[in-house]
mmCIF file of C-alpha atoms in Angstrom:
data_model
loop_
_atom_site.group_PDB
_atom_site.id
_atom_site.type_symbol
_atom_site.label_atom_id
_atom_site.label_comp_id
_atom_site.label_asym_id
_atom_site.label_seq_id
_atom_site.Cartn_x
_atom_site.Cartn_y
_atom_site.Cartn_z
ATOM 1 C CA UNK A 13 -11.246 8.391 11.367
ATOM 2 C CA UNK A 14 -8.728 5.567 11.416
ATOM 3 C CA UNK A 15 -8.876 2.353 9.432
ATOM 4 C CA UNK A 16 -8.689 -0.672 11.711
ATOM 5 C CA UNK A 17 -6.903 -3.842 10.671
ATOM 6 C CA UNK A 18 -9.221 -6.371 9.094
ATOM 7 C CA UNK A 19 -10.896 -7.678 12.212
ATOM 8 C CA UNK A 20 -13.810 -6.926 14.444
ATOM 9 C CA UNK A 21 -14.202 -6.662 18.170
ATOM 10 C CA UNK A 22 -16.153 -9.904 18.144
ATOM 11 C CA UNK A 23 -13.420 -11.704 16.199
ATOM 12 C CA UNK A 24 -10.765 -10.536 18.623
ATOM 13 C CA UNK A 25 -12.794 -11.658 21.595
ATOM 14 C CA UNK A 26 -13.336 -15.044 19.996
ATOM 15 C CA UNK A 27 -9.595 -15.458 19.314
ATOM 16 C CA UNK A 28 -8.685 -14.692 22.908
ATOM 17 C CA UNK A 29 -11.578 -16.426 24.639
ATOM 18 C CA UNK A 30 -10.963 -17.328 28.232
ATOM 19 C CA UNK A 31 -8.366 -14.643 28.935
ATOM 20 C CA UNK A 32 -8.709 -11.509 30.975
ATOM 21 C CA UNK A 33 -7.949 -9.128 28.061
ATOM 22 C CA UNK A 34 -10.588 -10.835 25.921
ATOM 23 C CA UNK A 35 -13.300 -10.025 28.421
ATOM 24 C CA UNK A 36 -12.406 -6.375 28.027
ATOM 25 C CA UNK A 37 -12.054 -6.298 24.271
ATOM 26 C CA UNK A 38 -15.634 -5.359 23.526
ATOM 27 C CA UNK A 39 -16.120 -3.399 26.723
ATOM 28 C CA UNK A 40 -14.054 -0.524 25.356
ATOM 29 C CA UNK A 41 -16.915 0.945 23.407
ATOM 30 C CA UNK A 42 -19.216 0.716 26.408
ATOM 31 C CA UNK A 43 -16.880 2.893 28.468
ATOM 32 C CA UNK A 44 -15.656 5.355 25.887
ATOM 33 C CA UNK A 45 -16.784 8.371 27.846
ATOM 34 C CA UNK A 46 -14.661 7.501 30.877
ATOM 35 C CA UNK A 47 -11.035 8.222 31.599
ATOM 36 C CA UNK A 48 -8.658 5.354 32.285
ATOM 37 C CA UNK A 49 -8.888 5.862 36.050
ATOM 38 C CA UNK A 50 -12.615 5.020 35.940
ATOM 39 C CA UNK A 51 -12.423 1.833 33.891
ATOM 40 C CA UNK A 52 -10.568 -1.486 33.903
ATOM 41 C CA UNK A 53 -7.374 -1.172 31.898
ATOM 42 C CA UNK A 54 -6.368 -3.215 28.899
ATOM 43 C CA UNK A 55 -3.551 -5.740 29.336
ATOM 44 C CA UNK A 56 -1.509 -7.613 26.728
ATOM 45 C CA UNK A 57 -2.394 -11.316 26.988
ATOM 46 C CA UNK A 58 0.229 -13.549 28.559
ATOM 47 C CA UNK A 59 1.751 -16.301 26.418
ATOM 48 C CA UNK A 60 1.284 -18.505 29.476
ATOM 49 C CA UNK A 61 -2.413 -18.600 28.630
ATOM 50 C CA UNK A 62 -2.657 -17.511 24.966
ATOM 51 C CA UNK A 63 -0.225 -18.739 22.307
ATOM 52 C CA UNK A 64 1.610 -15.895 20.587
ATOM 53 C CA UNK A 65 0.334 -16.658 17.054
ATOM 54 C CA UNK A 66 -3.278 -16.496 18.311
ATOM 55 C CA UNK A 67 -5.441 -13.407 17.938
ATOM 56 C CA UNK A 68 -5.712 -10.201 15.952
ATOM 57 C CA UNK A 69 -2.437 -8.687 14.728
ATOM 58 C CA UNK A 70 -2.461 -5.573 16.884
ATOM 59 C CA UNK A 71 0.370 -3.875 18.746
ATOM 60 C CA UNK A 72 1.207 -6.147 21.685
ATOM 61 C CA UNK A 73 -2.109 -7.923 20.919
ATOM 62 C CA UNK A 74 -3.898 -5.088 22.638
ATOM 63 C CA UNK A 75 -7.576 -4.427 21.922
ATOM 64 C CA UNK A 76 -8.305 -2.295 18.889
ATOM 65 C CA UNK A 77 -10.784 0.535 18.765
ATOM 66 C CA UNK A 78 -11.767 3.175 16.277
ATOM 67 C CA UNK A 79 -11.938 6.125 18.674
ATOM 68 C CA UNK A 80 -9.284 7.605 20.976
ATOM 69 C CA UNK A 81 -11.909 8.550 23.538
ATOM 70 C CA UNK A 82 -11.175 7.068 26.944
ATOM 71 C CA UNK A 83 -7.546 6.302 26.122
ATOM 72 C CA UNK A 84 -4.464 7.747 27.779
ATOM 73 C CA UNK A 85 -2.163 6.513 25.014
ATOM 74 C CA UNK A 86 -2.569 4.617 21.757
ATOM 75 C CA UNK A 87 -0.484 2.954 19.100
ATOM 76 C CA UNK A 88 -1.240 4.296 15.623
ATOM 77 C CA UNK A 89 0.069 3.072 12.274
ATOM 78 C CA UNK A 90 0.895 5.401 9.393
ATOM 79 C CA UNK A 91 1.802 3.125 6.440
ATOM 80 C CA UNK A 92 3.229 5.800 4.143
ATOM 81 C CA UNK A 93 6.472 5.646 2.160
ATOM 82 C CA UNK A 94 5.938 7.822 -0.913
ATOM 83 C CA UNK A 95 8.196 10.470 0.623
ATOM 84 C CA UNK A 96 11.276 8.253 0.508
ATOM 85 C CA UNK A 97 14.388 9.217 -1.452
ATOM 86 C CA UNK A 98 16.094 5.822 -1.651
ATOM 87 C CA UNK A 99 14.679 2.370 -0.861
ATOM 88 C CA UNK A 100 10.892 2.248 -0.351
ATOM 89 C CA UNK A 101 9.021 -0.211 1.838
ATOM 90 C CA UNK A 102 8.266 1.675 5.067
ATOM 91 C CA UNK A 103 4.567 1.397 4.209
ATOM 92 C CA UNK A 104 4.883 -2.173 5.490
ATOM 93 C CA UNK A 105 6.575 -1.087 8.723
ATOM 94 C CA UNK A 106 3.473 -0.801 10.938
ATOM 95 C CA UNK A 107 2.263 -4.272 10.040
ATOM 96 C CA UNK A 108 5.609 -5.957 10.663
ATOM 97 C CA UNK A 109 6.208 -4.061 13.907
ATOM 98 C CA UNK A 110 2.832 -5.286 15.146
ATOM 99 C CA UNK A 111 3.738 -8.850 14.171
ATOM 100 C CA UNK A 112 7.011 -8.751 16.098
ATOM 101 C CA UNK A 113 5.407 -7.071 19.104
ATOM 102 C CA UNK A 114 3.924 -10.401 20.218
ATOM 103 C CA UNK A 115 7.217 -10.943 22.080
ATOM 104 C CA UNK A 116 6.628 -7.929 24.301
ATOM 105 C CA UNK A 117 5.205 -8.257 27.787
ATOM 106 C CA UNK A 118 3.228 -6.105 30.186
ATOM 107 C CA UNK A 119 5.887 -4.727 32.553
ATOM 108 C CA UNK A 120 9.450 -3.445 32.324
ATOM 109 C CA UNK A 121 11.591 -5.139 34.992
ATOM 110 C CA UNK A 122 14.655 -3.043 34.075
ATOM 111 C CA UNK A 123 12.961 0.243 34.949
ATOM 112 C CA UNK A 124 10.086 -0.962 37.135
ATOM 113 C CA UNK A 125 7.577 0.694 34.803
ATOM 114 C CA UNK A 126 3.992 -0.583 34.952
ATOM 115 C CA UNK A 127 2.411 1.041 31.886
ATOM 116 C CA UNK A 128 -0.693 -1.100 31.657
ATOM 117 C CA UNK A 129 -1.465 -0.708 35.328
ATOM 118 C CA UNK A 130 -1.172 3.066 34.912
ATOM 119 C CA UNK A 131 -2.722 3.903 31.554
ATOM 120 C CA UNK A 132 -5.580 2.856 29.308
ATOM 121 C CA UNK A 133 -3.877 1.838 26.055
ATOM 122 C CA UNK A 134 -5.188 0.397 22.792
ATOM 123 C CA UNK A 135 -4.302 0.117 19.116
ATOM 124 C CA UNK A 136 -6.145 2.615 16.922
ATOM 125 C CA UNK A 137 -5.251 0.898 13.664
ATOM 126 C CA UNK A 138 -3.858 2.783 10.677
ATOM 127 C CA UNK A 139 -4.443 6.240 9.242
ATOM 128 C CA UNK A 140 -5.967 5.701 5.740
ATOM 129 C CA UNK A 141 -3.231 7.466 3.782
ATOM 130 C CA UNK A 142 -3.379 8.235 0.063
ATOM 131 C CA UNK A 143 -0.443 6.420 -1.540
ATOM 132 C CA UNK A 144 -0.857 8.410 -4.737
ATOM 133 C CA UNK A 145 -0.675 11.887 -3.210
ATOM 134 C CA UNK A 146 1.801 12.941 -0.524
ATOM 135 C CA UNK A 147 0.151 16.287 0.198
ATOM 136 C CA UNK A 148 -3.236 14.659 0.632
ATOM 137 C CA UNK A 149 -1.710 12.008 2.890
ATOM 138 C CA UNK A 150 -0.288 14.741 5.091
ATOM 139 C CA UNK A 151 -3.733 16.301 5.318
ATOM 140 C CA UNK A 152 -5.268 12.978 6.320
ATOM 141 C CA UNK A 153 -2.579 12.388 8.943
ATOM 142 C CA UNK A 154 -2.971 15.849 10.438
ATOM 143 C CA UNK A 155 -6.757 15.501 10.654
ATOM 144 C CA UNK A 156 -6.518 12.067 12.290
ATOM 145 C CA UNK A 157 -3.973 13.211 14.867
ATOM 146 C CA UNK A 158 -5.912 16.343 15.727
ATOM 147 C CA UNK A 159 -8.751 14.082 16.867
ATOM 148 C CA UNK A 160 -6.387 11.845 18.820
ATOM 149 C CA UNK A 161 -4.679 14.720 20.608
ATOM 150 C CA UNK A 162 -7.947 16.550 21.258
ATOM 151 C CA UNK A 163 -9.196 13.458 23.102
ATOM 152 C CA UNK A 164 -6.279 13.706 25.539
ATOM 153 C CA UNK A 165 -4.636 10.595 24.084
ATOM 154 C CA UNK A 166 -0.857 10.429 23.570
ATOM 155 C CA UNK A 167 -0.093 8.937 20.128
ATOM 156 C CA UNK A 168 2.723 6.401 19.743
ATOM 157 C CA UNK A 169 3.216 6.096 16.004
ATOM 158 C CA UNK A 170 4.399 3.182 13.894
ATOM 159 C CA UNK A 171 5.789 4.556 10.617
ATOM 160 C CA UNK A 172 5.998 4.995 7.767
ATOM 161 C CA UNK A 173 8.717 7.245 6.372
ATOM 162 C CA UNK A 174 9.838 10.365 8.207
ATOM 163 C CA UNK A 175 7.581 12.670 6.197
ATOM 164 C CA UNK A 176 4.773 11.696 8.566
ATOM 165 C CA UNK A 177 6.308 13.565 11.504
ATOM 166 C CA UNK A 178 5.519 16.909 9.873
ATOM 167 C CA UNK A 179 1.690 16.565 9.837
ATOM 168 C CA UNK A 180 1.786 14.838 13.233
ATOM 169 C CA UNK A 181 3.619 17.829 14.712
ATOM 170 C CA UNK A 182 1.135 20.165 13.067
ATOM 171 C CA UNK A 183 -1.583 18.441 15.097
ATOM 172 C CA UNK A 184 0.509 18.275 18.281
ATOM 173 C CA UNK A 185 1.432 21.964 18.114
ATOM 174 C CA UNK A 186 -2.178 22.970 17.549
ATOM 175 C CA UNK A 187 -2.893 21.764 21.091
ATOM 176 C CA UNK A 188 0.431 22.299 22.890
ATOM 177 C CA UNK A 189 2.012 25.148 20.948
ATOM 178 C CA UNK A 190 5.655 24.869 19.815
ATOM 179 C CA UNK A 191 7.129 21.710 21.332
ATOM 180 C CA UNK A 192 10.584 20.505 22.192
ATOM 181 C CA UNK A 193 11.937 17.739 19.988
ATOM 182 C CA UNK A 194 14.207 14.804 20.700
ATOM 183 C CA UNK A 195 15.152 13.590 17.235
ATOM 184 C CA UNK A 196 17.191 10.371 17.031
ATOM 185 C CA UNK A 197 18.370 9.756 13.484
ATOM 186 C CA UNK A 198 21.320 9.309 11.147
ATOM 187 C CA UNK A 199 20.112 12.355 9.192
ATOM 188 C CA UNK A 200 18.995 15.822 10.239
ATOM 189 C CA UNK A 201 15.971 15.854 7.879
ATOM 190 C CA UNK A 202 16.233 19.614 7.528
ATOM 191 C CA UNK A 203 16.837 19.845 3.789
ATOM 192 C CA UNK A 204 14.827 22.521 2.059
ATOM 193 C CA UNK A 205 14.076 20.922 -1.292
ATOM 194 C CA UNK A 206 14.828 17.984 -3.590
ATOM 195 C CA UNK A 207 13.835 17.606 -7.229
ATOM 196 C CA UNK A 208 11.812 20.777 -6.855
ATOM 197 C CA UNK A 209 9.735 19.359 -3.995
ATOM 198 C CA UNK A 210 9.683 20.863 -0.506
ATOM 199 C CA UNK A 211 8.005 17.895 1.141
ATOM 200 C CA UNK A 212 9.635 14.492 1.471
ATOM 201 C CA UNK A 213 11.316 12.504 4.239
ATOM 202 C CA UNK A 214 14.396 14.718 4.154
ATOM 203 C CA UNK A 215 12.516 17.968 4.907
ATOM 204 C CA UNK A 216 10.005 17.476 7.768
ATOM 205 C CA UNK A 217 11.850 19.464 10.420
ATOM 206 C CA UNK A 218 12.638 22.317 8.017
ATOM 207 C CA UNK A 219 8.911 22.602 7.359
ATOM 208 C CA UNK A 220 8.230 22.447 11.099
ATOM 209 C CA UNK A 221 10.636 25.341 11.686
ATOM 210 C CA UNK A 222 9.021 27.302 8.854
ATOM 211 C CA UNK A 223 5.616 26.943 10.534
ATOM 212 C CA UNK A 224 6.773 27.601 14.090
ATOM 213 C CA UNK A 225 5.894 24.131 15.329
ATOM 214 C CA UNK A 226 9.143 23.650 17.279
ATOM 215 C CA UNK A 227 10.645 25.343 20.304
ATOM 216 C CA UNK A 228 14.016 25.492 18.595
ATOM 217 C CA UNK A 229 15.982 26.072 21.787
ATOM 218 C CA UNK A 230 14.692 22.691 22.942
ATOM 219 C CA UNK A 231 15.567 20.597 19.883
ATOM 220 C CA UNK A 232 18.238 17.910 20.227
ATOM 221 C CA UNK A 233 19.307 15.640 17.369
ATOM 222 C CA UNK A 234 21.305 12.516 18.282
ATOM 223 C CA UNK A 235 23.128 9.990 16.096
ATOM 224 C CA UNK A 236 23.713 12.225 13.081
ATOM 225 C CA UNK A 237 26.355 10.918 10.662
ATOM 226 C CA UNK A 238 27.255 10.038 7.096
ATOM 227 C CA UNK A 239 28.669 11.686 3.967
ATOM 228 C CA UNK A 240 27.417 15.084 2.846
ATOM 229 C CA UNK A 241 27.565 17.485 -0.075
ATOM 230 C CA UNK A 242 29.202 20.173 2.095
ATOM 231 C CA UNK A 243 31.770 20.265 4.898
ATOM 232 C CA UNK A 244 29.335 22.057 7.203
ATOM 233 C CA UNK A 245 26.037 20.208 6.756
ATOM 234 C CA UNK A 246 24.716 21.211 10.185
ATOM 235 C CA UNK A 247 24.983 24.985 9.785
ATOM 236 C CA UNK A 248 21.238 25.477 9.318
ATOM 237 C CA UNK A 249 20.358 23.343 12.344
ATOM 238 C CA UNK A 250 22.745 25.108 14.688
ATOM 239 C CA UNK A 251 21.705 28.500 13.373
ATOM 240 C CA UNK A 252 18.164 27.670 14.499
ATOM 241 C CA UNK A 253 19.354 26.756 17.994
ATOM 242 C CA UNK A 254 19.309 22.957 17.564
ATOM 243 C CA UNK A 255 21.821 20.873 19.472
ATOM 244 C CA UNK A 256 23.353 18.348 17.050
ATOM 245 C CA UNK A 257 25.054 15.349 18.637
ATOM 246 C CA UNK A 258 27.071 13.435 16.057
ATOM 247 C CA UNK A 259 27.270 9.656 16.126
ATOM 248 C CA UNK A 260 31.036 9.731 16.557
ATOM 249 C CA UNK A 261 30.533 11.700 19.758
ATOM 250 C CA UNK A 262 28.511 8.721 21.025
ATOM 251 C CA UNK A 263 30.891 5.933 20.070
ATOM 252 C CA UNK A 264 32.064 3.588 22.826
ATOM 253 C CA UNK A 265 30.314 5.437 25.634
ATOM 254 C CA UNK A 266 27.186 5.520 27.733
ATOM 255 C CA UNK A 267 24.657 8.198 26.810
ATOM 256 C CA UNK A 268 23.352 8.540 30.364
ATOM 257 C CA UNK A 269 25.382 11.758 30.962
ATOM 258 C CA UNK A 270 24.135 13.208 27.663
ATOM 259 C CA UNK A 271 20.523 12.510 28.587
ATOM 260 C CA UNK A 272 20.973 14.246 31.935
ATOM 261 C CA UNK A 273 21.842 17.369 29.937
ATOM 262 C CA UNK A 274 18.894 16.806 27.619
ATOM 263 C CA UNK A 275 16.480 16.532 30.547
ATOM 264 C CA UNK A 276 17.726 19.823 31.921
ATOM 265 C CA UNK A 277 17.355 21.463 28.516
ATOM 266 C CA UNK A 278 13.821 20.158 27.943
ATOM 267 C CA UNK A 279 12.469 21.093 31.370
ATOM 268 C CA UNK A 280 8.795 20.481 32.039
ATOM 269 C CA UNK A 281 7.423 21.766 28.732
ATOM 270 C CA UNK A 282 5.884 19.481 26.094
ATOM 271 C CA UNK A 283 8.351 17.192 24.310
ATOM 272 C CA UNK A 284 7.915 15.100 21.178
ATOM 273 C CA UNK A 285 10.204 12.131 20.429
ATOM 274 C CA UNK A 286 10.923 11.194 16.809
ATOM 275 C CA UNK A 287 13.037 8.067 16.396
ATOM 276 C CA UNK A 288 14.279 7.005 12.974
ATOM 277 C CA UNK A 289 15.400 3.375 13.071
ATOM 278 C CA UNK A 290 18.402 4.265 10.881
ATOM 279 C CA UNK A 291 19.903 6.036 13.897
ATOM 280 C CA UNK A 292 21.003 2.540 14.845
ATOM 281 C CA UNK A 293 23.896 0.875 13.118
ATOM 282 C CA UNK A 294 22.704 -1.296 10.193
ATOM 283 C CA UNK A 295 24.311 -4.287 11.904
ATOM 284 C CA UNK A 296 21.368 -4.054 14.317
ATOM 285 C CA UNK A 297 18.727 -2.509 12.048
ATOM 286 C CA UNK A 298 19.373 -3.333 8.388
ATOM 287 C CA UNK A 299 15.688 -3.095 7.488
ATOM 288 C CA UNK A 300 15.575 0.576 6.540
ATOM 289 C CA UNK A 301 15.691 2.699 3.413
ATOM 290 C CA UNK A 302 18.739 4.930 3.955
ATOM 291 C CA UNK A 303 21.205 3.042 6.182
ATOM 292 C CA UNK A 304 24.402 4.706 7.392
ATOM 293 C CA UNK A 305 27.338 2.838 8.906
ATOM 294 C CA UNK A 306 28.779 3.396 12.395
ATOM 295 C CA UNK A 307 25.551 4.193 14.157
ATOM 296 C CA UNK A 308 24.152 3.852 17.647
ATOM 297 C CA UNK A 309 23.696 0.561 19.472
ATOM 298 C CA UNK A 310 20.423 -0.805 20.873
ATOM 299 C CA UNK A 311 21.684 -0.246 24.421
ATOM 300 C CA UNK A 312 22.341 3.416 23.604
ATOM 301 C CA UNK A 313 18.832 3.672 22.160
ATOM 302 C CA UNK A 314 17.473 2.386 25.462
ATOM 303 C CA UNK A 315 19.567 4.913 27.375
ATOM 304 C CA UNK A 316 18.150 7.720 25.235
ATOM 305 C CA UNK A 317 14.530 6.709 25.728
ATOM 306 C CA UNK A 318 14.838 5.826 29.396
ATOM 307 C CA UNK A 319 16.642 9.111 29.892
ATOM 308 C CA UNK A 320 13.367 10.860 29.023
ATOM 309 C CA UNK A 321 11.586 9.510 32.082
ATOM 310 C CA UNK A 322 10.007 12.363 33.999
ATOM 311 C CA UNK A 323 9.727 14.622 30.956
ATOM 312 C CA UNK A 324 6.427 15.870 29.562
ATOM 313 C CA UNK A 325 6.301 13.570 26.534
ATOM 314 C CA UNK A 326 3.233 14.349 24.395
ATOM 315 C CA UNK A 327 3.846 11.933 21.540
ATOM 316 C CA UNK A 328 6.379 9.901 19.622
ATOM 317 C CA UNK A 329 6.992 8.161 16.342
ATOM 318 C CA UNK A 330 9.214 5.281 15.258
ATOM 319 C CA UNK A 331 9.815 5.559 11.520
ATOM 320 C CA UNK A 332 11.617 4.165 8.474
ATOM 321 C CA UNK A 333 11.304 0.441 9.181
ATOM 322 C CA UNK A 334 11.347 -1.261 5.760
ATOM 323 C CA UNK A 335 10.812 -4.947 6.532
ATOM 324 C CA UNK A 336 11.822 -6.457 3.186
ATOM 325 C CA UNK A 337 15.469 -5.500 3.771
ATOM 326 C CA UNK A 338 15.604 -7.612 6.932
ATOM 327 C CA UNK A 339 13.927 -10.971 6.491
ATOM 328 C CA UNK A 340 14.855 -11.959 10.042
ATOM 329 C CA UNK A 341 12.392 -9.412 11.423
ATOM 330 C CA UNK A 342 14.977 -8.125 13.903
ATOM 331 C CA UNK A 343 14.644 -4.501 12.774
ATOM 332 C CA UNK A 344 10.896 -4.562 13.395
ATOM 333 C CA UNK A 345 11.432 -6.380 16.695
ATOM 334 C CA UNK A 346 13.845 -3.657 17.765
ATOM 335 C CA UNK A 347 11.314 -1.006 16.721
ATOM 336 C CA UNK A 348 8.553 -2.693 18.714
ATOM 337 C CA UNK A 349 10.751 -2.761 21.808
ATOM 338 C CA UNK A 350 11.648 0.908 21.461
ATOM 339 C CA UNK A 351 7.969 1.853 21.201
ATOM 340 C CA UNK A 352 7.274 -0.143 24.354
ATOM 341 C CA UNK A 353 10.118 1.702 26.083
ATOM 342 C CA UNK A 354 8.546 5.041 25.124
ATOM 343 C CA UNK A 355 5.217 3.854 26.525
ATOM 344 C CA UNK A 356 7.020 3.092 29.778
ATOM 345 C CA UNK A 357 8.332 6.658 30.211
ATOM 346 C CA UNK A 358 5.078 8.488 29.522
ATOM 347 C CA UNK A 359 3.696 10.822 32.193
ATOM 348 C CA UNK A 360 1.490 9.058 34.749
ATOM 349 C CA UNK A 361 3.242 5.703 34.326
ATOM 350 C CA UNK A 362 4.022 4.386 37.780
ATOM 351 C CA UNK A 363 7.035 2.320 38.738
ATOM 352 C CA UNK A 364 7.342 -0.541 41.183
#
């Protein structure tokens, strides 16, 4: 179903020999039929015992497996960028995010979250997209995510351009019905068409509305900003029932009060989080294809994600990281941290 990075279970075990995670690396397949509560859980290796450059390049150096069976949550790469309208390069996002994720650790002292003591988590590798056909890539993504969701596994996606959210939500909605959406972005991504095409990274949420994939009264878009071709660029969104929170309404303030309102709006029904890295100001995240000035800060991004704790999150994506526009790797490092933060607020994650 999914194409793993070029490595085998045996290679990973050899690279991490002598560590606790290594002893579990090949045991995943043996226990695929069991839920996380019945099996030992995977742990990221500690740099105290395993040097960070050592091992397979997986998210947080977690074990990799081909099947979602037995997992509570999984990191999944979707290296697609043929839906971009400006600078390409997001196809390399998943790989660079994984590289930078070696700096992440197993627990979250700020929130007390203990994700790896609560959930069985692994890296499922990348969806084998078709870089010559966007429609076919969407089909491949939808089919892969249907299998992930059907297995009871929550997908945490490394993008990829924002087109990928559309087929992911098709798969999510097939199981959960129309879902709420927390969309953090500089752009609304609700255009109808460009150059005669109805599918690209500026249209995914318009297509989701067209197909009834969203519970439109539970859609919140945060960080929206930038020039437009009209003076009322958010008319469509608000007409559908979306709440649009402009970036200027977030300047110089904590977003904790806003997220209290969002939690009340979302309730206990299924919620999907879609986070475009360009929601952040390009001073913090220059490695993206369509940057907009005067965006959110990393601390506000943390407030948004941590503000979702207790909600029924059924999946997320982090999209539009284009590594070649940020040679420092800081954009990918920020993306890796945000994905870890989402892992920490998933249902069933316990806190100390």
